[in-house]
Amino acid sequence: MASPMSAGSFLKALKAEGLTVVEVGDWRHHNRNHKGPWGPVHGVMIHHTVTKGSARTVEICRKGYEGLPGPLCHGVVTKDGRVHLVGYGRANHAGLGDDDVLRAVIAEKALPRDNEANTDGNRHFYGFECENLGDGEDPWPEVQLEAIERVAAAVCRHHGWTERSVIGHLEWQPGKVDPRGFTMAALRARIRDRLK
């Protein structure tokens, strides 16, 4: 069981991993904590945005949209490899997912197939939205993939987690497909190598 990092520690961990970080507005206090608890945290969840254009993507992830208020994640990884911090605390990114998956993440074991949505993921996961149309054709520049690897590794390194604490939204909630365009197995292998 891990308590969430402070916002300052989060920023420090990302920078220590060699990332270019952009602080957006009052990100440290922009959250959905009034809707429920933030923590204990158990892992990192990766998403794609289904958007085009970095400025627009960051704005949507910070503000949200009708029916789903922001922040929609903690950080947005844009195609240029920068990480834009848009919120900290509870964020509307994970939604309800599978309790068996959460248990596997906590135990850092192989993930079962997600087949139910009965557990609040917004409470338990750091979330990173990654700028991509999510159509399987929009490219993932290497600089962006490396940044995704680094953000996940930074959080894992702070908490003493392995790459098995990093999951995709598609592994958490039935019906989700993100991230599309690379496999989570390949991303976890990169994170494992970085954490060595």
Coordinates of C-alpha atoms in Angstrom, one line a residue:
M1 CA 0.0 0.0 0.0
A2 CA 1.5 3.3 -1.0
S3 CA 0.5 6.9 -0.2
P4 CA 0.6 9.2 -3.2
M5 CA 3.7 11.3 -3.7
S6 CA 3.4 15.0 -2.8
A7 CA 3.0 17.1 -6.0
G8 CA 6.6 18.4 -5.3
S9 CA 8.0 14.9 -5.1
F10 CA 6.1 13.9 -8.3
L11 CA 7.6 16.9 -10.2
K12 CA 11.1 16.1 -8.8
A13 CA 10.8 12.4 -9.8
L14 CA 9.8 13.2 -13.4
K15 CA 12.7 15.7 -13.8
A16 CA 15.1 13.3 -12.2
E17 CA 14.2 10.8 -14.9
G18 CA 15.3 13.3 -17.6
L19 CA 11.9 14.5 -18.7
T20 CA 11.0 17.9 -20.0
V21 CA 8.1 19.0 -17.8
V22 CA 5.6 21.8 -18.5
E23 CA 3.6 22.9 -15.5
V24 CA 0.1 24.0 -16.6
G25 CA -1.7 26.5 -14.4
D26 CA -2.3 25.5 -10.8
W27 CA -1.9 21.8 -11.6
R28 CA -0.8 21.0 -8.0
H29 CA -4.3 21.8 -6.7
H30 CA -6.4 20.9 -9.7
N31 CA -8.2 17.5 -8.9
R32 CA -11.4 15.7 -8.2
N33 CA -10.7 15.0 -4.5
H34 CA -14.1 16.2 -3.5
K35 CA -15.6 13.2 -5.3
G36 CA -13.6 10.5 -3.4
P37 CA -10.3 9.6 -2.0
W38 CA -6.9 9.7 -3.8
G39 CA -4.9 6.7 -2.7
P40 CA -3.6 4.3 -1.7
V41 CA -1.9 4.2 -5.1
H42 CA -0.9 0.9 -6.7
G43 CA 0.2 1.7 -10.2
V44 CA 0.4 3.8 -13.4
M45 CA -2.2 3.7 -16.1
I46 CA -1.4 4.7 -19.8
H47 CA -4.0 6.1 -22.1
H48 CA -4.3 7.6 -25.6
T49 CA -6.3 10.8 -26.1
V50 CA -8.0 10.4 -29.5
T51 CA -7.0 14.0 -30.2
K52 CA -4.8 15.9 -32.6
G53 CA -2.7 18.9 -31.7
S54 CA -0.7 19.3 -28.5
A55 CA -2.3 22.6 -27.2
R56 CA -5.8 21.3 -27.7
T57 CA -5.0 18.0 -26.2
V58 CA -3.5 19.5 -23.1
E59 CA -6.5 21.9 -22.7
I60 CA -9.0 19.0 -23.0
C61 CA -7.1 16.9 -20.5
R62 CA -6.9 19.8 -18.0
K63 CA -10.6 21.0 -18.4
G64 CA -12.4 17.9 -19.5
Y65 CA -15.6 18.1 -21.4
E66 CA -19.3 18.0 -20.9
G67 CA -20.2 15.0 -18.7
L68 CA -16.5 14.4 -17.7
P69 CA -14.9 17.3 -15.9
G70 CA -11.1 17.6 -15.7
P71 CA -8.5 16.8 -14.9
L72 CA -8.6 13.7 -17.1
C73 CA -5.1 12.6 -16.0
H74 CA -2.0 13.8 -14.1
G75 CA 0.2 14.4 -17.1
V76 CA -0.2 14.6 -20.8
V77 CA 2.7 13.2 -22.9
T78 CA 2.7 15.1 -26.2
K79 CA 4.2 13.9 -29.5
D80 CA 7.3 16.0 -28.9
G81 CA 8.1 14.1 -25.7
R82 CA 7.2 16.8 -23.2
V83 CA 5.1 16.0 -20.2
H84 CA 2.4 18.6 -19.4
L85 CA 1.2 18.4 -15.7
V86 CA -2.5 19.3 -15.7
G87 CA -3.7 18.0 -12.3
Y88 CA -2.6 16.3 -9.1
G89 CA -4.8 14.2 -6.9
R90 CA -7.9 12.3 -7.9
A91 CA -8.4 12.6 -11.7
N92 CA -11.1 11.3 -14.1
H93 CA -8.9 8.9 -16.1
A94 CA -9.3 5.2 -15.0
G95 CA -13.0 4.9 -14.2
L96 CA -14.3 1.6 -12.9
G97 CA -12.3 -1.5 -13.7
D98 CA -11.6 -5.1 -12.6
D99 CA -10.7 -5.9 -9.0
D100 CA -8.8 -9.0 -10.1
V101 CA -6.6 -6.7 -12.3
L102 CA -6.0 -4.5 -9.3
R103 CA -5.0 -7.4 -7.1
A104 CA -2.5 -8.6 -9.8
V105 CA -1.0 -5.1 -10.1
I106 CA -0.6 -4.9 -6.3
A107 CA 1.0 -8.4 -6.3
E108 CA 3.0 -7.5 -9.5
K109 CA 1.9 -10.6 -11.2
A110 CA 0.6 -11.4 -14.7
L111 CA -2.7 -9.6 -15.4
P112 CA -5.9 -11.6 -15.8
R113 CA -8.3 -10.7 -18.5
D114 CA -10.5 -7.7 -17.4
N115 CA -14.1 -8.9 -17.4
E116 CA -15.8 -6.6 -14.9
A117 CA -16.0 -3.0 -13.9
N118 CA -16.5 -3.0 -10.1
T119 CA -13.5 -1.0 -8.7
D120 CA -12.7 2.7 -8.6
G121 CA -9.4 3.1 -10.6
N122 CA -9.3 6.9 -10.2
R123 CA -8.4 6.3 -6.6
H124 CA -5.5 3.9 -7.2
F125 CA -3.7 4.9 -10.3
Y126 CA -1.5 7.7 -11.6
G127 CA -2.8 8.5 -15.1
F128 CA -0.9 9.6 -18.2
E129 CA -2.8 10.6 -21.4
C130 CA -0.7 10.3 -24.5
E131 CA -1.4 12.4 -27.6
N132 CA -2.5 10.1 -30.3
L133 CA -5.6 9.6 -32.5
G134 CA -5.8 6.0 -31.3
D135 CA -6.7 4.7 -34.7
G136 CA -3.7 2.3 -35.0
E137 CA -2.3 4.5 -37.8
D138 CA -1.3 7.7 -36.1
P139 CA 2.4 7.3 -35.5
W140 CA 4.1 7.2 -32.1
P141 CA 7.3 9.1 -32.4
E142 CA 10.3 7.5 -30.6
V143 CA 10.7 10.7 -28.5
Q144 CA 7.1 10.2 -27.2
L145 CA 7.5 6.5 -26.5
E146 CA 10.7 7.2 -24.6
A147 CA 8.9 9.9 -22.6
I148 CA 6.0 7.4 -21.8
E149 CA 8.6 4.9 -20.6
R150 CA 10.4 7.6 -18.5
V151 CA 7.2 8.9 -16.8
A152 CA 6.1 5.4 -15.8
A153 CA 9.7 4.5 -14.7
A154 CA 9.9 7.7 -12.6
V155 CA 6.7 6.8 -10.6
C156 CA 7.7 3.1 -10.3
R157 CA 11.2 4.1 -9.1
H158 CA 9.8 6.4 -6.4
H159 CA 7.5 3.7 -5.0
G160 CA 9.9 0.8 -5.5
W161 CA 7.5 -0.8 -8.0
T162 CA 8.5 -3.0 -11.0
E163 CA 7.2 -2.6 -14.6
R164 CA 4.3 -4.9 -13.6
S165 CA 2.7 -1.9 -11.8
V166 CA 2.2 -0.2 -15.2
I167 CA -1.0 -1.1 -17.2
G168 CA -2.9 0.2 -20.1
H169 CA -6.5 1.4 -19.9
L170 CA -7.5 -1.6 -22.1
E171 CA -6.1 -4.0 -19.4
W172 CA -8.3 -2.3 -16.7
Q173 CA -11.7 -1.7 -18.1
P174 CA -13.7 -4.0 -20.5
G175 CA -14.3 -2.3 -23.8
K176 CA -11.4 0.1 -23.7
V177 CA -8.8 -0.1 -26.4
D178 CA -6.2 2.4 -25.3
P179 CA -3.3 2.7 -25.8
R180 CA -3.4 1.5 -29.4
G181 CA -0.4 1.5 -31.7
F182 CA 2.1 -0.2 -29.3
T183 CA 1.7 -3.1 -26.9
M184 CA 1.8 -2.8 -23.2
A185 CA 4.2 -5.8 -23.1
A186 CA 6.7 -3.9 -25.2
L187 CA 6.3 -0.8 -23.0
R188 CA 6.8 -2.8 -19.8
A189 CA 9.9 -4.4 -21.3
R190 CA 11.3 -0.9 -21.9
I191 CA 10.4 0.2 -18.4
R192 CA 12.0 -2.9 -16.9
D193 CA 15.2 -2.2 -18.7
R194 CA 15.2 1.5 -17.6
L195 CA 14.7 0.5 -14.0
K196 CA 17.7 -1.9 -14.0

